[in-house]
mmCIF file of C-alpha atoms in Angstrom:
data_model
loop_
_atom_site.group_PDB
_atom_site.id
_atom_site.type_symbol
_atom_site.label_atom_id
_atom_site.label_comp_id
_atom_site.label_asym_id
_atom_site.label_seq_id
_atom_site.Cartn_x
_atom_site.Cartn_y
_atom_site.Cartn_z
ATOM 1 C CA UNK A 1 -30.855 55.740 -17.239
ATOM 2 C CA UNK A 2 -30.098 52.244 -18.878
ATOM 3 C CA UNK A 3 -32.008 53.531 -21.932
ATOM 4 C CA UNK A 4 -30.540 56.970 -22.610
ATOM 5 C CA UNK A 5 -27.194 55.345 -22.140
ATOM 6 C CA UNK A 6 -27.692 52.760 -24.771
ATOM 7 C CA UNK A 7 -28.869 55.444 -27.177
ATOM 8 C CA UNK A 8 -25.892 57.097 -26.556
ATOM 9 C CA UNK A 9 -24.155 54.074 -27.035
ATOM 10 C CA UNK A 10 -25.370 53.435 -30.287
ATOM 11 C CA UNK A 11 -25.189 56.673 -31.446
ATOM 12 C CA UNK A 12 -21.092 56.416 -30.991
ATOM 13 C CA UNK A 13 -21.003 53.594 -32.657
ATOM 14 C CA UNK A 14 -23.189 54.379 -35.920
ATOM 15 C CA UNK A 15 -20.794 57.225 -36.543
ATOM 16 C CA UNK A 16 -19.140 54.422 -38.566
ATOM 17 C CA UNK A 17 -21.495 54.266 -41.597
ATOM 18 C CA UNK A 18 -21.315 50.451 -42.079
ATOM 19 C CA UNK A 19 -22.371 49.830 -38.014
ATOM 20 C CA UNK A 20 -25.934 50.489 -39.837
ATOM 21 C CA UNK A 21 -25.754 47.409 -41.544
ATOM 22 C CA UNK A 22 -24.199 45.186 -38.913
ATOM 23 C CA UNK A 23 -26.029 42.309 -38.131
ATOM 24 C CA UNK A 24 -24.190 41.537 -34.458
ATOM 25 C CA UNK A 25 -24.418 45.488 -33.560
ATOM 26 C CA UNK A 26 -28.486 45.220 -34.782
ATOM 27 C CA UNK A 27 -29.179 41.872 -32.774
ATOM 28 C CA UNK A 28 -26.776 43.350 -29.554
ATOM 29 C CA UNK A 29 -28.626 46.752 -29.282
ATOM 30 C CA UNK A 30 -32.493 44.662 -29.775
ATOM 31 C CA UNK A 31 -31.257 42.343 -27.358
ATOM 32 C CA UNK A 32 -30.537 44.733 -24.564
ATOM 33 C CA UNK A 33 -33.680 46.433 -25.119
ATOM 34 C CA UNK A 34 -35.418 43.364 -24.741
ATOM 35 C CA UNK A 35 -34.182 42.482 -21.503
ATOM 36 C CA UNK A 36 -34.535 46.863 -20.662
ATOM 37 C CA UNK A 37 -37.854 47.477 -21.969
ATOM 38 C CA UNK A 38 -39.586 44.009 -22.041
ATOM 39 C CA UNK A 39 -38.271 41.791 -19.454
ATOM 40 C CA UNK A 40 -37.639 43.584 -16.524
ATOM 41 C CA UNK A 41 -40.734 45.078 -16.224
ATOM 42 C CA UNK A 42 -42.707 41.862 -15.966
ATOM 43 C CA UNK A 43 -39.996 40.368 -13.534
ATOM 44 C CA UNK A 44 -40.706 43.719 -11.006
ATOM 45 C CA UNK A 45 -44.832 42.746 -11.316
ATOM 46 C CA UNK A 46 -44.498 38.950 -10.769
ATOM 47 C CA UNK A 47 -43.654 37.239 -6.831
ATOM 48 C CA UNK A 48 -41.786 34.036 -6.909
ATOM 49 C CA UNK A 49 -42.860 30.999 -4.418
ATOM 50 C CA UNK A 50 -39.366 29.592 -4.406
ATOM 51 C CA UNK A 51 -35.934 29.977 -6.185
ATOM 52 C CA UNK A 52 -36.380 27.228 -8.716
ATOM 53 C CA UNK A 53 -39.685 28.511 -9.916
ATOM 54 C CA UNK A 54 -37.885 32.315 -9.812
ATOM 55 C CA UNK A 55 -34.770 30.720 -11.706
ATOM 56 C CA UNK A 56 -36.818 28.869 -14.277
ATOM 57 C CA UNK A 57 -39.749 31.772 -14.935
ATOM 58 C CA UNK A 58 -36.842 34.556 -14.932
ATOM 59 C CA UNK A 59 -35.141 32.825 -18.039
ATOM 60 C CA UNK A 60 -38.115 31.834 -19.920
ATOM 61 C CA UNK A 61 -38.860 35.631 -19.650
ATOM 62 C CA UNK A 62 -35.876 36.782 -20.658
ATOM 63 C CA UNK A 63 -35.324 34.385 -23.343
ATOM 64 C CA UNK A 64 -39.124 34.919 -24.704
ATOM 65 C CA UNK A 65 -38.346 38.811 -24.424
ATOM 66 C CA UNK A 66 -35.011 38.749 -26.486
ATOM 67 C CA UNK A 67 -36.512 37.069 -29.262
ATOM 68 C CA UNK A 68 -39.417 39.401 -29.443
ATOM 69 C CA UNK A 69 -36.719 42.245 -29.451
ATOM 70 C CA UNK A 70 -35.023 40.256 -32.007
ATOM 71 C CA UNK A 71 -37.617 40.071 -34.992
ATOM 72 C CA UNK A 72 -37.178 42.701 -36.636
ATOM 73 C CA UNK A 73 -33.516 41.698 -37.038
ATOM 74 C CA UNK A 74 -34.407 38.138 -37.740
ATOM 75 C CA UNK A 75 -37.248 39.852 -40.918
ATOM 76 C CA UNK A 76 -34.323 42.356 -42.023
ATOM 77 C CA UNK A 77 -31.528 39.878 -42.014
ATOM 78 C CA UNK A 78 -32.601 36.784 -42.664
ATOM 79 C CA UNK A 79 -36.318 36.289 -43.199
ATOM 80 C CA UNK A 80 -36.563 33.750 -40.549
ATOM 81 C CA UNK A 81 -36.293 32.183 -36.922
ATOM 82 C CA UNK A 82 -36.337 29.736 -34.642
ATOM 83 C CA UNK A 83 -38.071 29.705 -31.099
ATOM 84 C CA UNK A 84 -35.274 26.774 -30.674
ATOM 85 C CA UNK A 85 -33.368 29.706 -28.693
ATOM 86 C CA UNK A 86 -35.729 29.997 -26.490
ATOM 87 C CA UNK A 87 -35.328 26.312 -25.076
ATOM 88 C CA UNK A 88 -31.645 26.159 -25.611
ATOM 89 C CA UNK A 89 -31.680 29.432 -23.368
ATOM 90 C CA UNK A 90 -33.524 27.234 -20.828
ATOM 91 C CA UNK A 91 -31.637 24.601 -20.744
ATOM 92 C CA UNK A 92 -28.082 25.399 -21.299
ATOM 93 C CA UNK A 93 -27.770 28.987 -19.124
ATOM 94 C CA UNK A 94 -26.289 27.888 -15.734
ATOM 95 C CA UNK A 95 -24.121 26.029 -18.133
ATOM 96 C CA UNK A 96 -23.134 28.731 -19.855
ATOM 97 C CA UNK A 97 -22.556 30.917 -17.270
ATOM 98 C CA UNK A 98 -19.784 28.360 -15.688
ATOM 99 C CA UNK A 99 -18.325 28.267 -18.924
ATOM 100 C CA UNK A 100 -17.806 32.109 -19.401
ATOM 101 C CA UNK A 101 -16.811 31.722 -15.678
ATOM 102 C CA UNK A 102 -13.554 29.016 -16.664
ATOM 103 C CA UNK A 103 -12.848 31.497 -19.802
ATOM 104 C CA UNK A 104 -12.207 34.092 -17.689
ATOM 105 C CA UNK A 105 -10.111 32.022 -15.863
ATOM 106 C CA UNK A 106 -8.519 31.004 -18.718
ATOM 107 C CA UNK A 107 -7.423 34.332 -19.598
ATOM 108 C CA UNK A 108 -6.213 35.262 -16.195
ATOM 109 C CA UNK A 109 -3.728 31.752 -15.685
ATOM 110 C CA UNK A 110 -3.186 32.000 -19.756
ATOM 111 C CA UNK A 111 0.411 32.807 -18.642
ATOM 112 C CA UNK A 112 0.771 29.943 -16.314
ATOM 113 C CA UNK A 113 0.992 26.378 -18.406
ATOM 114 C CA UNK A 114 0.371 24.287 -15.382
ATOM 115 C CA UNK A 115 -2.773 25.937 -13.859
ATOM 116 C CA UNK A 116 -4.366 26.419 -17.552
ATOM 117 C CA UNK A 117 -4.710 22.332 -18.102
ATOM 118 C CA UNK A 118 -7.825 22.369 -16.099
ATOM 119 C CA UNK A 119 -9.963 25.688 -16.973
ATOM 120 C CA UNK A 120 -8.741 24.038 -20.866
ATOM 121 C CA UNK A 121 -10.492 21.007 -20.134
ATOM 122 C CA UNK A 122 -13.843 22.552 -18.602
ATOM 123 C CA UNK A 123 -13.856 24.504 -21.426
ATOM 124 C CA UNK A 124 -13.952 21.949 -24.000
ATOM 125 C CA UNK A 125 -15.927 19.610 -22.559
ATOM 126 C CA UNK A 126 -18.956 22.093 -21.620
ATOM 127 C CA UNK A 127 -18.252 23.487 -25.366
ATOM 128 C CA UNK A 128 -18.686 20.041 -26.778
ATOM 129 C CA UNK A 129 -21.435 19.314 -24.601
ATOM 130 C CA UNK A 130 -23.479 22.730 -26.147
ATOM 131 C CA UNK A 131 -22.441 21.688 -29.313
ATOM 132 C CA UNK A 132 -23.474 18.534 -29.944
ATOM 133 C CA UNK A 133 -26.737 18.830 -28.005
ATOM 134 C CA UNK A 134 -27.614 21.666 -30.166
ATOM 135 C CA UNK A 135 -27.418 19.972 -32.997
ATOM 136 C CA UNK A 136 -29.141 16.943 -31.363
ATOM 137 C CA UNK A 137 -31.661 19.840 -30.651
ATOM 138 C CA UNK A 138 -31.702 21.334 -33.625
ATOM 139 C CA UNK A 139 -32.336 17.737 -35.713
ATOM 140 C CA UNK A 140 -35.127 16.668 -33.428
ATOM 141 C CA UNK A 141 -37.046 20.561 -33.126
ATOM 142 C CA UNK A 142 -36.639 21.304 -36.414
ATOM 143 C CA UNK A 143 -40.366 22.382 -36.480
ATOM 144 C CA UNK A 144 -39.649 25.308 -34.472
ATOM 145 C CA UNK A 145 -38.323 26.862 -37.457
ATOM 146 C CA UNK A 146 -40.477 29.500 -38.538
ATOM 147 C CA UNK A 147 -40.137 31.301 -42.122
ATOM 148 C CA UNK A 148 -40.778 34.675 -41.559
ATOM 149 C CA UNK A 149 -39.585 36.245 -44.938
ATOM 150 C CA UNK A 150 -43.555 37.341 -46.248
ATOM 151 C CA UNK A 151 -43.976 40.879 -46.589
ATOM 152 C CA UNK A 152 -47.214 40.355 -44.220
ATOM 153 C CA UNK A 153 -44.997 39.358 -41.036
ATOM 154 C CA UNK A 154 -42.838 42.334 -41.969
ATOM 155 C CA UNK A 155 -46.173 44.746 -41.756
ATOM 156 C CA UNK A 156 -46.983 42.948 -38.669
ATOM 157 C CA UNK A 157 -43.659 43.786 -36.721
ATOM 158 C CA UNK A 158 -43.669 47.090 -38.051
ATOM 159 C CA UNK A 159 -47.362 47.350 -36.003
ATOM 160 C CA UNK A 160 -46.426 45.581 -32.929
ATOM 161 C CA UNK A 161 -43.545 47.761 -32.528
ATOM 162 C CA UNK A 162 -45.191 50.952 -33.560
ATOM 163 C CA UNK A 163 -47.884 50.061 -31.062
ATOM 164 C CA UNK A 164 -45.626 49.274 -28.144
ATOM 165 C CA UNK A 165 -44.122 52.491 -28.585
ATOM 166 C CA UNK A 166 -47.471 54.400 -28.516
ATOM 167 C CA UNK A 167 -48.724 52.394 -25.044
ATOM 168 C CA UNK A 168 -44.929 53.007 -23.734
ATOM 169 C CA UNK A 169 -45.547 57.371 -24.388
ATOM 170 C CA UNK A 170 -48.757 57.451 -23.035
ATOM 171 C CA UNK A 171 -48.525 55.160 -20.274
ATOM 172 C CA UNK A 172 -45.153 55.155 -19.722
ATOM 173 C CA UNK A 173 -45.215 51.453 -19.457
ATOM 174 C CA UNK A 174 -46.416 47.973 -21.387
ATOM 175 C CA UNK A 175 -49.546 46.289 -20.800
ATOM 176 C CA UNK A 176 -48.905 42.894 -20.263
ATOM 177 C CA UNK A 177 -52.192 40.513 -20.980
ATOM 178 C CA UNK A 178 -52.526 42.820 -23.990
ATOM 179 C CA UNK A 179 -49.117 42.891 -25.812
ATOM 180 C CA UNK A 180 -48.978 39.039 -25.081
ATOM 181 C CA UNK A 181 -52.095 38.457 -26.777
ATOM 182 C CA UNK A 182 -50.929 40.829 -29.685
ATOM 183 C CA UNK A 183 -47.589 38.247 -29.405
ATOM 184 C CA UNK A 184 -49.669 35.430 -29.539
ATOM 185 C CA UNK A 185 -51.380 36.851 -32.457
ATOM 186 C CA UNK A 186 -48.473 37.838 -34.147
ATOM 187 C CA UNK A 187 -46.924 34.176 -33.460
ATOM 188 C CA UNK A 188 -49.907 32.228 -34.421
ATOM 189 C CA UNK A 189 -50.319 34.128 -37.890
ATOM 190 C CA UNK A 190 -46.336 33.414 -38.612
ATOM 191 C CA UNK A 191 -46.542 29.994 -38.134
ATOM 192 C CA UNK A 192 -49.852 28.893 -40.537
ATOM 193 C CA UNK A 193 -48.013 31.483 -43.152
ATOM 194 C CA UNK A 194 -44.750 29.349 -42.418
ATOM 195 C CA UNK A 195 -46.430 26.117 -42.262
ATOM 196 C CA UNK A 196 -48.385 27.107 -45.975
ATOM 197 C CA UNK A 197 -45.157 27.984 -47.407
ATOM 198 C CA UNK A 198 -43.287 24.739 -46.669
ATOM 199 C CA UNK A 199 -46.470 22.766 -47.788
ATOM 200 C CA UNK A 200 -46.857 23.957 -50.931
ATOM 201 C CA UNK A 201 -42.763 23.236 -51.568
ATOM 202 C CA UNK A 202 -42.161 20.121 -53.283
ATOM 203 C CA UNK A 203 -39.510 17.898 -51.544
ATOM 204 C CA UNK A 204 -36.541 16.575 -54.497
ATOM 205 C CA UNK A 205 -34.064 14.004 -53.662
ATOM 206 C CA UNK A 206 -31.522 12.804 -56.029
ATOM 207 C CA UNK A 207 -29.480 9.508 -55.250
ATOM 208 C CA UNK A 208 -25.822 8.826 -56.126
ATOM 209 C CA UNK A 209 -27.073 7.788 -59.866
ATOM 210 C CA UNK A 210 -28.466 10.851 -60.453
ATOM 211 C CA UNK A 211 -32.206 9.499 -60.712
ATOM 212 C CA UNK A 212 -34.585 12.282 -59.009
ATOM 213 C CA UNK A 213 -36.783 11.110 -56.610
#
């Protein structure tokens, strides 16, 4: 199945000593199994009313799933996050997806200078337009930045995941309400301990003259 496959997968590729330490092979592999092990099994429970509210649901889901996946990378690697993915992945996936769409094209007519002027020009344009909105996203969310670099959040994944293993042996599934309150939990404790932290910094600005502010 999808699972053994991906174990196999990764057990090819950690052959090479320093794919251990590889950030884009760590958050690749948690990814997957976020969308394996977390999201697809709620998407097979729930019943959709229409195809907006099955298009919108399916890649808050998804999106909410990989970054659950992803925190023990974000911990290891760099001691925080920010549930900014979460509404970029809203917002910017059918987008996305047409871009990947004109790359491929790209590729394929790369050959051909006449035919590549347009796929070029889609593919800039959509770029820029990702770009500079996440940036415009990025100035005007930056409280969705969440400092998870306290040994206590560390603990905390360490229990979630340990615990989602047991419930997955035993039942041979995940409870839903209950890992989402544990989530929540999780979550709600991360940001008060992130909110704390950047409290008790002290904010220093120093003008062109050098005076400190």
């Amino acid at each position: 199945d999808t699972l053994n496959s991906l174990g196999l997968a990764l057990f090819l590729i950690c052959l090479n000593p320093y794919a251990v330490y590889d950030v884009s092979t760590a958050m690749t592999f948690s990814s997957v199994i976020g969308i394996v092990v977390i999201a697809r099994p709620i998407l097979r429970s729930l019943k959709f009313k229409s195809k907006i509210s099955k298009y919108v649901i399916s890649c808050l889901i998804v999106s909410v799933s990989i970054t659950v996946a992803l925190l023990p990378s974000y911990y290891y690697f760099f001691g925080a996050f920010s549930l900014l993915s979460i509404v970029i992945n809203l917002l910017f996936e059918l987008i996305i997806t047409v871009l990947l769409m004109f790359v491929i094209i790209f590729v394929i007519v790369s050959k051909i200078p006449f035919l590549v002027i347009l796929p070029k020009l889609i593919i800039n344009v959509l770029s820029k337009l990702i770009l500079s909105s996440t940036s415009l996203l990025a100035d005007k969310l930056s409280f969705l930045y969440v400092d998870i670099s306290n040994e206590i959040f560390g603990l905390m994944i360490i229990l979630f995941i340990a615990l989602l293993g047991i419930m997955l042996l035993i039942k041979k599934e995940i409870p839903i309400r209950l890992s989402s309150i544990i989530l929540s939990l999780l979550l709600f404790v991360a940001f008060s301990i992130s909110i704390y932290q950047q409290c008790s910094y002290s904010n220093v600005r120093i003008n062109s003259n050098g005076s400190v502010i």
